[in-house]
PDB file of C-alpha atoms in Angstrom:
ATOM      1  CA  UNK A1484      31.987  37.681  -1.566  1.00  0.00           C
ATOM      2  CA  UNK A1485      34.313  35.388  -2.470  1.00  0.00           C
ATOM      3  CA  UNK A1486      33.156  31.957  -3.818  1.00  0.00           C
ATOM      4  CA  UNK A1487      35.244  29.763  -1.161  1.00  0.00           C
ATOM      5  CA  UNK A1488      33.606  32.032   1.589  1.00  0.00           C
ATOM      6  CA  UNK A1489      30.283  31.253   0.277  1.00  0.00           C
ATOM      7  CA  UNK A1490      31.739  27.509   0.611  1.00  0.00           C
ATOM      8  CA  UNK A1491      32.503  27.777   3.947  1.00  0.00           C
ATOM      9  CA  UNK A1492      29.443  29.105   4.698  1.00  0.00           C
ATOM     10  CA  UNK A1493      27.142  26.558   3.295  1.00  0.00           C
ATOM     11  CA  UNK A1494      29.590  23.833   4.834  1.00  0.00           C
ATOM     12  CA  UNK A1495      29.393  25.800   8.195  1.00  0.00           C
ATOM     13  CA  UNK A1496      25.199  25.777   7.926  1.00  0.00           C
ATOM     14  CA  UNK A1497      25.458  22.114   6.614  1.00  0.00           C
ATOM     15  CA  UNK A1498      27.558  20.698   9.740  1.00  0.00           C
ATOM     16  CA  UNK A1499      25.095  22.617  12.308  1.00  0.00           C
ATOM     17  CA  UNK A1500      21.977  21.492  10.796  1.00  0.00           C
ATOM     18  CA  UNK A1501      24.009  17.789  10.687  1.00  0.00           C
ATOM     19  CA  UNK A1502      24.642  18.280  14.125  1.00  0.00           C
ATOM     20  CA  UNK A1503      20.712  19.374  15.592  1.00  0.00           C
ATOM     21  CA  UNK A1504      19.382  15.924  13.828  1.00  0.00           C
ATOM     22  CA  UNK A1505      21.853  14.027  15.586  1.00  0.00           C
ATOM     23  CA  UNK A1506      20.583  15.703  18.849  1.00  0.00           C
ATOM     24  CA  UNK A1507      16.682  15.348  17.964  1.00  0.00           C
ATOM     25  CA  UNK A1508      17.519  11.490  16.577  1.00  0.00           C
ATOM     26  CA  UNK A1509      19.071  11.189  20.203  1.00  0.00           C
ATOM     27  CA  UNK A1510      16.877  12.928  22.124  1.00  0.00           C
ATOM     28  CA  UNK A1511      15.160  10.509  24.802  1.00  0.00           C
ATOM     29  CA  UNK A1512      12.085  12.215  24.536  1.00  0.00           C
ATOM     30  CA  UNK A1513      11.682  11.304  21.153  1.00  0.00           C
ATOM     31  CA  UNK A1514      12.910   7.786  21.729  1.00  0.00           C
ATOM     32  CA  UNK A1515       9.664   5.848  21.805  1.00  0.00           C
ATOM     33  CA  UNK A1516       8.089   7.856  18.381  1.00  0.00           C
ATOM     34  CA  UNK A1517      11.324   6.132  17.387  1.00  0.00           C
ATOM     35  CA  UNK A1518      10.557   2.720  18.795  1.00  0.00           C
ATOM     36  CA  UNK A1519       6.835   2.956  17.888  1.00  0.00           C
ATOM     37  CA  UNK A1520       7.710   4.171  13.850  1.00  0.00           C
ATOM     38  CA  UNK A1521      10.646   0.717  14.146  1.00  0.00           C
ATOM     39  CA  UNK A1522       7.831  -1.500  15.315  1.00  0.00           C
ATOM     40  CA  UNK A1523       5.283  -0.065  11.905  1.00  0.00           C
ATOM     41  CA  UNK A1524       6.364  -3.028   9.487  1.00  0.00           C
ATOM     42  CA  UNK A1525       5.936  -6.049  12.589  1.00  0.00           C
ATOM     43  CA  UNK A1526       2.314  -4.647  13.251  1.00  0.00           C
ATOM     44  CA  UNK A1527       1.118  -4.224   9.765  1.00  0.00           C
ATOM     45  CA  UNK A1528       0.692  -7.345   9.290  1.00  0.00           C
ATOM     46  CA  UNK A1529      -1.302  -8.458  12.232  1.00  0.00           C
ATOM     47  CA  UNK A1530      -3.218  -5.349  11.906  1.00  0.00           C
ATOM     48  CA  UNK A1531      -4.432  -6.910   8.313  1.00  0.00           C
ATOM     49  CA  UNK A1532      -4.829 -10.429   9.352  1.00  0.00           C
ATOM     50  CA  UNK A1533      -6.962  -9.763  11.771  1.00  0.00           C
ATOM     51  CA  UNK A1534      -9.140  -7.160   9.258  1.00  0.00           C
ATOM     52  CA  UNK A1535      -9.124 -10.154   6.296  1.00  0.00           C
ATOM     53  CA  UNK A1536     -10.314 -12.342   9.701  1.00  0.00           C
ATOM     54  CA  UNK A1537     -13.804 -10.048  10.046  1.00  0.00           C
ATOM     55  CA  UNK A1538     -14.302  -9.047   6.831  1.00  0.00           C
ATOM     56  CA  UNK A1539     -14.614 -12.707   6.100  1.00  0.00           C
ATOM     57  CA  UNK A1540     -16.745 -12.990   9.940  1.00  0.00           C
ATOM     58  CA  UNK A1541     -18.725 -10.629   8.062  1.00  0.00           C
ATOM     59  CA  UNK A1542     -19.078 -12.416   4.984  1.00  0.00           C
ATOM     60  CA  UNK A1543     -20.244 -15.496   6.663  1.00  0.00           C
ATOM     61  CA  UNK A1544     -22.415 -13.856   8.382  1.00  0.00           C
ATOM     62  CA  UNK A1545     -24.491 -12.002   5.370  1.00  0.00           C
ATOM     63  CA  UNK A1546     -24.775 -15.656   3.496  1.00  0.00           C
TER      64      UNK A1546
END
């Protein structure tokens, strides 16, 4: 086997994997998963502030 043939096969395999990845990302059945992941940044602060408020309420009730 020639080294150029191996390089060509690796390039072809990586190109096919790239096409599969693009298809998976833009597939309609995965849209909700990626939208949920995109909104994690915004949801994280709300959940933490709610948890902190609940912890403060628990501490006040124990006093």
